[in-house]
């Protein structure tokens, strides 16, 4: 067998490129501390796709990334997305946003509502001016809701890694931003789940509609009321010296897989089930599970998902529609997220320095945006041109988060960010 066409050899070459190239670029250009590694991973994935590699080396591109050689990548990427959903759910601690007072509720609510509303209006504008960009799965209103969700995203794990790099973890502004991001995550999944349920049941009276209508409450009842007490009682047998046992880890992952399978059957994306499995985990199991799963999931598995995202992303700078969508959504994402958060924080008594810093931090999107976009593309809610434009929007807003935060905090007093607000122990450095 010719080694160049050996599927195992091709997979190893793909894996080496996926894992090594982003880190090499990150180190070679001294980007550490300037942009999160996840941004470089996304950009390398795009570069290895049809935008650059496929255009300048088409023969090699088709040799490495033809449908047959992509099959193993899809398998790894699917496991990565599922585990990432589970890890994200483990980060969502209700104590981060419950009982924190009226001021926090106002700021967190504005951080979700303002950019989402701006994105919804932007989506209606795109649907009216470029109707050909709508996916076949929904009408203009559903499309606009999807754009609003994309504009409102904040990536909690990436934000945690960014705060650690900027030495803001444990300080008031950093932990305040984590609390806001937790509210964003919760709102994101609720909105996206509602949209997916509506899409699954667009044809009234079909079995899918009935299955979602009657099956979803049963699923939620089991996950919210039955699973947590069972896992809490089993915690002692699952842990050894505070660490998750290997067999116990397999059992917990099986629970996440079962939950993912249930939501896939119900017409939702499987990541919802994985996320729910993490969100209902008792507190004593969260850190041991994150210690086992997070670094491998984000550092080793998710780059495979970035690769496939890059293969689906075609940046066509000659397309007026692409440029228009990218510019409009990027402007709405920055103004809506930074402006909405900053104004609400200022109205509740924060300084302009802290308010603008919070707004700059919570515009971080990173890989959470890519997850959302992939779900929307798979369900036909957005088309490939909109998908590509929003991928670039996510990269740009995440790249700007660090420099804008540093600019906002440059004139801060030493104690303006020092007061502790939320314990940061649930955030791990593997999310960069």
Coordinates of C-alpha atoms in Angstrom, one line a residue:
X1 CA 0.0 0.0 0.0
X2 CA 1.2 3.5 -0.9
X3 CA 1.9 5.2 2.5
X4 CA 0.5 8.5 1.1
X5 CA -2.9 6.9 0.7
X6 CA -2.9 4.8 3.9
X7 CA -5.9 6.0 6.0
X8 CA -4.0 5.5 9.2
X9 CA -1.0 7.5 7.9
X10 CA -3.3 10.3 6.7
X11 CA -5.1 10.4 10.0
X12 CA -1.8 10.8 11.9
X13 CA -0.7 13.6 9.5
X14 CA -4.1 15.3 10.1
X15 CA -3.8 14.9 13.9
X16 CA -0.2 16.3 13.9
X17 CA -1.3 19.3 11.9
X18 CA -4.3 19.9 14.1
X19 CA -2.5 19.6 17.4
X20 CA 1.0 21.0 16.7
X21 CA 0.5 23.9 14.2
X22 CA -1.7 26.1 16.4
X23 CA 0.7 25.9 19.4
X24 CA 3.7 26.4 17.1
X25 CA 2.1 29.6 15.6
X26 CA 1.1 30.8 19.1
X27 CA 4.7 30.4 20.4
X28 CA 6.5 31.5 17.2
X29 CA 4.7 34.8 17.0
X30 CA 4.7 35.4 20.8
X31 CA 0.9 35.5 21.0
X32 CA 0.8 34.2 24.6
X33 CA -0.9 36.9 26.7
X34 CA -2.2 38.7 23.6
X35 CA -4.8 36.3 22.3
X36 CA -6.1 33.0 23.7
X37 CA -4.8 29.8 22.1
X38 CA -8.3 28.9 21.1
X39 CA -8.3 31.9 18.6
X40 CA -5.2 30.6 17.0
X41 CA -6.6 27.1 16.8
X42 CA -9.7 28.4 15.1
X43 CA -7.6 30.5 12.6
X44 CA -5.4 27.5 11.8
X45 CA -8.5 25.4 11.2
X46 CA -9.7 28.0 8.8
X47 CA -6.3 28.2 7.1
X48 CA -6.3 24.5 6.6
X49 CA -9.7 24.6 5.0
X50 CA -10.8 25.7 1.5
X51 CA -10.1 29.4 2.3
X52 CA -6.3 29.0 2.0
X53 CA -4.9 25.4 1.9
X54 CA -7.7 24.2 -0.5
X55 CA -7.1 27.2 -2.8
X56 CA -3.3 27.1 -3.0
X57 CA -2.7 23.3 -2.8
X58 CA -5.9 21.8 -4.1
X59 CA -4.4 18.3 -4.8
X60 CA -2.8 17.9 -1.4
X61 CA -6.0 19.3 0.2
X62 CA -8.2 16.8 -1.5
X63 CA -5.8 14.0 -0.6
X64 CA -5.9 14.8 3.1
X65 CA -9.5 16.1 3.4
X66 CA -11.7 14.0 1.0
X67 CA -14.9 12.5 2.4
X68 CA -13.3 9.2 3.1
X69 CA -10.4 10.7 5.2
X70 CA -12.8 13.0 7.1
X71 CA -14.8 10.1 8.6
X72 CA -12.4 9.5 11.5
X73 CA -12.2 13.3 12.1
X74 CA -16.0 13.5 12.4
X75 CA -16.0 10.8 15.0
X76 CA -13.3 12.5 17.2
X77 CA -15.0 15.9 16.7
X78 CA -18.4 14.5 17.8
X79 CA -17.0 13.1 21.0
X80 CA -15.1 16.4 21.5
X81 CA -18.3 18.4 21.2
X82 CA -20.2 16.1 23.5
X83 CA -17.6 16.2 26.2
X84 CA -17.3 20.0 25.8
X85 CA -21.0 20.3 26.4
X86 CA -20.6 18.2 29.5
X87 CA -17.6 20.2 30.7
X88 CA -19.5 23.5 30.1
X89 CA -22.4 22.2 32.2
X90 CA -20.0 21.4 35.0
X91 CA -18.9 25.0 35.0
X92 CA -22.5 26.3 35.3
X93 CA -22.8 26.6 39.1
X94 CA -26.1 28.2 40.1
X95 CA -24.4 29.9 43.0
X96 CA -22.6 32.1 40.5
X97 CA -25.8 33.9 39.6
X98 CA -28.4 33.2 42.2
X99 CA -28.9 35.4 45.3
X100 CA -26.3 37.9 44.2
X101 CA -28.4 41.0 44.4
X102 CA -30.4 43.4 42.3
X103 CA -27.4 45.2 40.7
X104 CA -25.8 41.9 39.5
X105 CA -29.2 40.8 38.1
X106 CA -29.5 44.1 36.1
X107 CA -26.0 43.9 34.7
X108 CA -26.2 40.2 33.8
X109 CA -29.6 40.6 32.3
X110 CA -28.5 43.5 30.2
X111 CA -25.4 41.6 29.1
X112 CA -27.8 39.0 27.6
X113 CA -30.8 41.1 26.5
X114 CA -29.1 44.0 24.8
X115 CA -26.8 42.1 22.4
X116 CA -29.4 39.4 21.7
X117 CA -32.0 42.1 20.8
X118 CA -29.5 43.9 18.7
X119 CA -28.6 40.6 16.9
X120 CA -32.3 39.9 16.4
X121 CA -32.8 43.3 14.7
X122 CA -29.7 42.7 12.7
X123 CA -31.0 39.3 11.7
X124 CA -34.2 40.8 10.4
X125 CA -32.2 43.3 8.5
X126 CA -30.1 40.6 6.9
X127 CA -33.2 38.5 6.1
X128 CA -34.8 41.6 4.4
X129 CA -31.7 42.7 2.4
X130 CA -30.3 39.3 1.6
X131 CA -33.1 36.8 1.6
X132 CA -30.9 34.3 -0.2
X133 CA -28.8 33.9 2.9
X134 CA -31.6 32.3 5.0
X135 CA -31.3 28.6 5.7
X136 CA -34.1 26.4 4.5
X137 CA -35.0 25.3 8.0
X138 CA -36.8 28.5 9.3
X139 CA -38.4 31.7 8.3
X140 CA -37.0 35.3 8.8
X141 CA -38.1 35.4 12.5
X142 CA -36.4 32.1 13.3
X143 CA -33.3 33.2 11.4
X144 CA -33.3 36.5 13.3
X145 CA -33.6 34.7 16.6
X146 CA -30.6 32.5 15.7
X147 CA -28.5 35.6 14.8
X148 CA -29.5 37.2 18.2
X149 CA -28.4 34.1 20.0
X150 CA -25.0 34.2 18.2
X151 CA -24.5 37.8 19.0
X152 CA -25.3 37.2 22.7
X153 CA -22.9 34.3 23.3
X154 CA -20.2 34.5 26.0
X155 CA -17.7 31.6 26.3
X156 CA -17.3 30.8 30.0
X157 CA -14.3 28.4 29.7
X158 CA -12.4 30.7 27.4
X159 CA -13.2 33.6 29.6
X160 CA -11.8 31.7 32.6
X161 CA -8.5 31.1 30.8
X162 CA -8.3 34.7 29.7
X163 CA -8.8 36.0 33.2
X164 CA -6.1 33.6 34.4
X165 CA -3.7 34.9 31.8
X166 CA -4.5 38.6 32.8
X167 CA -4.2 37.8 36.5
X168 CA -7.8 38.8 37.1
X169 CA -9.1 35.6 38.6
X170 CA -9.9 36.1 42.2
X171 CA -10.3 39.9 41.7
X172 CA -13.7 41.5 41.8
X173 CA -13.9 42.4 38.1
X174 CA -12.8 38.9 37.0
X175 CA -15.2 37.1 39.2
X176 CA -18.0 39.5 38.4
X177 CA -17.4 38.7 34.7
X178 CA -17.5 34.9 35.4
X179 CA -20.9 35.4 37.1
X180 CA -22.2 37.3 34.1
X181 CA -20.9 34.6 31.7
X182 CA -22.7 31.9 33.8
X183 CA -26.0 33.8 33.2
X184 CA -25.1 34.1 29.5
X185 CA -24.5 30.4 29.3
X186 CA -27.8 29.5 31.0
X187 CA -29.7 31.9 28.8
X188 CA -28.0 30.7 25.7
X189 CA -28.9 27.1 26.2
X190 CA -32.5 28.0 27.1
X191 CA -32.9 30.2 24.0
X192 CA -31.2 27.7 21.7
X193 CA -33.1 24.8 23.1
X194 CA -36.4 26.7 22.6
X195 CA -35.4 27.4 19.0
X196 CA -34.4 23.8 18.3
X197 CA -37.7 22.6 19.8
X198 CA -39.6 25.0 17.6
X199 CA -37.7 23.8 14.5
X200 CA -38.2 20.2 15.4
X201 CA -41.9 20.7 15.7
X202 CA -42.6 23.1 12.8
X203 CA -45.1 20.7 11.3
X204 CA -47.9 20.4 13.8
X205 CA -49.3 17.0 14.5
X206 CA -46.2 15.1 13.3
X207 CA -44.6 12.4 15.5
X208 CA -41.6 14.6 16.1
X209 CA -43.8 17.4 17.4
X210 CA -45.6 15.0 19.8
X211 CA -42.4 13.4 20.9
X212 CA -40.9 16.8 21.8
X213 CA -44.1 18.0 23.4
X214 CA -44.5 15.0 25.7
X215 CA -40.9 13.7 25.9
X216 CA -39.1 16.9 26.9
X217 CA -41.0 17.4 30.3
X218 CA -40.3 13.8 31.2
X219 CA -36.6 14.1 30.3
X220 CA -36.3 17.3 32.3
X221 CA -38.0 15.8 35.3
X222 CA -35.6 12.8 35.3
X223 CA -32.5 15.0 34.9
X224 CA -33.5 17.7 37.4
X225 CA -35.2 15.7 40.2
X226 CA -33.9 12.1 40.0
X227 CA -30.3 12.3 38.7
X228 CA -28.8 14.8 41.2
X229 CA -29.8 12.9 44.4
X230 CA -28.7 9.6 43.0
X231 CA -25.3 11.0 42.0
X232 CA -25.0 12.7 45.4
X233 CA -25.5 9.4 47.2
X234 CA -23.0 7.7 44.9
X235 CA -20.3 10.4 45.4
X236 CA -18.4 8.5 48.1
X237 CA -18.1 5.4 45.9
X238 CA -17.2 7.4 42.8
X239 CA -14.3 9.2 44.5
X240 CA -11.0 8.0 46.0
X241 CA -9.0 10.6 47.9
X242 CA -10.9 13.4 46.2
X243 CA -10.1 12.0 42.7
X244 CA -12.6 10.4 40.3
X245 CA -12.0 6.6 39.9
X246 CA -11.4 5.4 36.3
X247 CA -14.5 3.1 36.3
X248 CA -16.6 5.8 37.9
X249 CA -15.5 8.2 35.2
X250 CA -16.7 5.7 32.6
X251 CA -20.1 5.5 34.3
X252 CA -20.5 9.3 34.6
X253 CA -19.6 9.7 30.9
X254 CA -22.2 7.0 30.1
X255 CA -24.8 9.1 31.9
X256 CA -23.7 12.1 29.7
X257 CA -24.0 9.9 26.6
X258 CA -27.4 8.6 27.6
X259 CA -28.6 12.2 28.2
X260 CA -27.2 13.3 24.8
X261 CA -29.0 10.4 23.1
X262 CA -32.3 11.4 24.8
X263 CA -32.1 15.0 23.5
X264 CA -31.1 13.9 20.0
X265 CA -34.2 11.6 19.9
X266 CA -36.3 14.5 21.2
X267 CA -35.3 16.6 18.2
X268 CA -32.7 18.7 20.1
X269 CA -29.0 18.6 19.4
X270 CA -27.1 16.0 21.4
X271 CA -24.9 18.7 23.0
X272 CA -28.0 19.8 25.0
X273 CA -28.2 16.5 26.7
X274 CA -24.4 16.5 27.5
X275 CA -24.7 20.0 28.9
X276 CA -27.7 19.1 31.0
X277 CA -25.8 16.1 32.4
X278 CA -23.0 18.4 33.6
X279 CA -25.3 21.1 34.9
X280 CA -27.1 18.7 37.2
X281 CA -24.0 17.2 38.7
X282 CA -23.7 17.7 42.5
X283 CA -21.1 20.2 43.6
X284 CA -18.8 17.6 45.2
X285 CA -18.3 15.8 41.8
X286 CA -17.7 18.8 39.6
X287 CA -14.0 19.6 40.3
X288 CA -12.9 15.9 40.2
X289 CA -14.7 15.5 36.8
X290 CA -13.1 18.7 35.5
X291 CA -9.7 17.6 36.6
X292 CA -10.2 14.4 34.6
X293 CA -11.9 15.8 31.5
X294 CA -11.2 19.4 30.8
X295 CA -7.6 19.6 29.7
X296 CA -7.9 16.6 27.4
X297 CA -11.2 17.7 26.0
X298 CA -10.2 21.3 25.2
X299 CA -6.5 20.8 24.5
X300 CA -6.6 17.5 22.6
X301 CA -10.1 16.8 21.3
X302 CA -11.6 20.2 20.5
X303 CA -8.9 21.1 17.9
X304 CA -10.4 18.3 15.7
X305 CA -13.7 20.2 15.8
X306 CA -11.8 23.4 14.9
X307 CA -10.4 21.6 11.9
X308 CA -13.9 20.5 10.7
X309 CA -15.2 24.0 11.3
X310 CA -12.4 25.4 9.1
X311 CA -13.3 22.9 6.4
X312 CA -16.8 24.3 6.4
X313 CA -15.7 27.9 6.4
X314 CA -15.0 29.7 3.2
X315 CA -14.0 33.3 3.6
X316 CA -14.9 35.0 0.4
X317 CA -13.7 38.6 0.6
X318 CA -15.0 39.1 -2.9
X319 CA -18.6 38.5 -1.8
X320 CA -20.4 41.7 -0.8
X321 CA -22.9 39.6 1.1
X322 CA -20.2 37.9 3.2
X323 CA -18.5 41.2 4.0
X324 CA -21.7 42.9 4.8
X325 CA -22.9 40.2 7.2
X326 CA -19.5 39.9 8.9
X327 CA -19.2 43.7 9.4
X328 CA -22.8 44.1 10.7
X329 CA -22.7 41.2 13.1
X330 CA -19.2 42.2 14.4
X331 CA -20.3 45.7 15.0
X332 CA -23.5 44.6 16.8
X333 CA -21.6 42.1 18.8
X334 CA -19.1 44.6 20.1
X335 CA -21.5 47.5 20.6
X336 CA -24.3 45.4 22.0
X337 CA -22.1 43.3 24.4
X338 CA -19.7 46.0 25.5
X339 CA -22.2 48.9 25.5
X340 CA -25.1 47.0 27.1
X341 CA -23.0 45.6 29.9
X342 CA -21.0 48.8 30.5
X343 CA -24.1 51.0 30.6
X344 CA -26.0 48.7 33.0
X345 CA -22.9 48.4 35.2
X346 CA -22.5 52.2 35.3
X347 CA -26.1 52.7 36.2
X348 CA -25.8 50.3 39.1
X349 CA -22.9 52.3 40.6
X350 CA -19.7 50.8 39.0
X351 CA -17.0 53.1 37.8
X352 CA -16.6 53.6 34.0
X353 CA -13.3 51.7 34.3
X354 CA -14.9 48.6 35.8
X355 CA -18.0 48.9 33.6
X356 CA -16.1 49.0 30.3
X357 CA -13.7 46.3 31.5
X358 CA -16.7 44.0 32.2
X359 CA -18.1 44.7 28.8
X360 CA -14.9 44.0 27.1
X361 CA -14.4 40.7 29.0
X362 CA -17.9 39.2 28.4
X363 CA -17.7 39.7 24.6
X364 CA -15.4 36.7 24.6
X365 CA -17.0 34.1 22.3
X366 CA -14.4 31.5 21.2
X367 CA -15.3 27.9 20.7
X368 CA -18.8 28.3 22.3
X369 CA -19.8 30.4 19.3
X370 CA -18.5 27.7 17.0
X371 CA -20.6 25.1 18.8
X372 CA -23.7 27.2 18.4
X373 CA -23.0 28.0 14.7
X374 CA -22.4 24.3 13.9
X375 CA -25.8 23.4 15.5
X376 CA -27.5 26.1 13.5
X377 CA -25.8 25.1 10.2
X378 CA -26.6 21.4 10.8
X379 CA -30.3 22.2 11.3
X380 CA -30.5 24.4 8.2
X381 CA -31.3 27.5 10.2
X382 CA -28.3 29.4 8.7
X383 CA -26.5 28.9 5.4
X384 CA -22.8 28.4 4.8
X385 CA -22.1 32.1 3.9
X386 CA -23.7 33.3 7.2
X387 CA -21.9 30.5 9.0
X388 CA -18.5 31.6 7.6
X389 CA -19.2 35.3 8.4
X390 CA -20.2 34.6 12.0
X391 CA -17.1 32.4 12.5
X392 CA -14.9 35.3 11.5
X393 CA -17.0 37.6 13.8
X394 CA -16.4 35.2 16.7
X395 CA -12.6 35.3 16.0
X396 CA -12.5 39.1 15.8
X397 CA -14.5 39.7 19.0
X398 CA -12.5 37.2 21.0
X399 CA -9.2 38.6 19.7
X400 CA -10.3 42.1 20.9
X401 CA -11.4 41.0 24.3
X402 CA -7.9 41.1 25.9
X403 CA -6.6 44.4 24.4
X404 CA -9.9 46.2 25.1
X405 CA -9.9 45.0 28.7
X406 CA -6.3 46.1 29.3
X407 CA -7.2 49.5 27.7
X408 CA -10.2 49.9 30.0
X409 CA -8.3 48.9 33.1
X410 CA -5.2 51.0 32.4
X411 CA -6.4 53.9 34.5
X412 CA -7.9 51.7 37.3
X413 CA -7.0 52.2 40.9
X414 CA -5.2 49.3 42.6
X415 CA -8.2 48.3 44.7
X416 CA -10.8 48.7 42.0
X417 CA -10.5 45.1 40.9
X418 CA -9.2 43.5 44.0
X419 CA -12.3 42.8 46.1
X420 CA -13.2 39.1 45.8
X421 CA -16.7 38.4 44.6
X422 CA -17.0 34.7 43.6
X423 CA -14.8 31.8 44.4
X424 CA -12.9 30.9 41.1
X425 CA -12.0 27.4 41.9
X426 CA -14.3 26.0 39.2
X427 CA -12.3 27.6 36.4
X428 CA -9.3 25.6 35.1
X429 CA -6.5 26.7 32.9
X430 CA -7.2 24.0 30.3
X431 CA -9.8 26.2 28.6
X432 CA -7.5 28.4 26.7

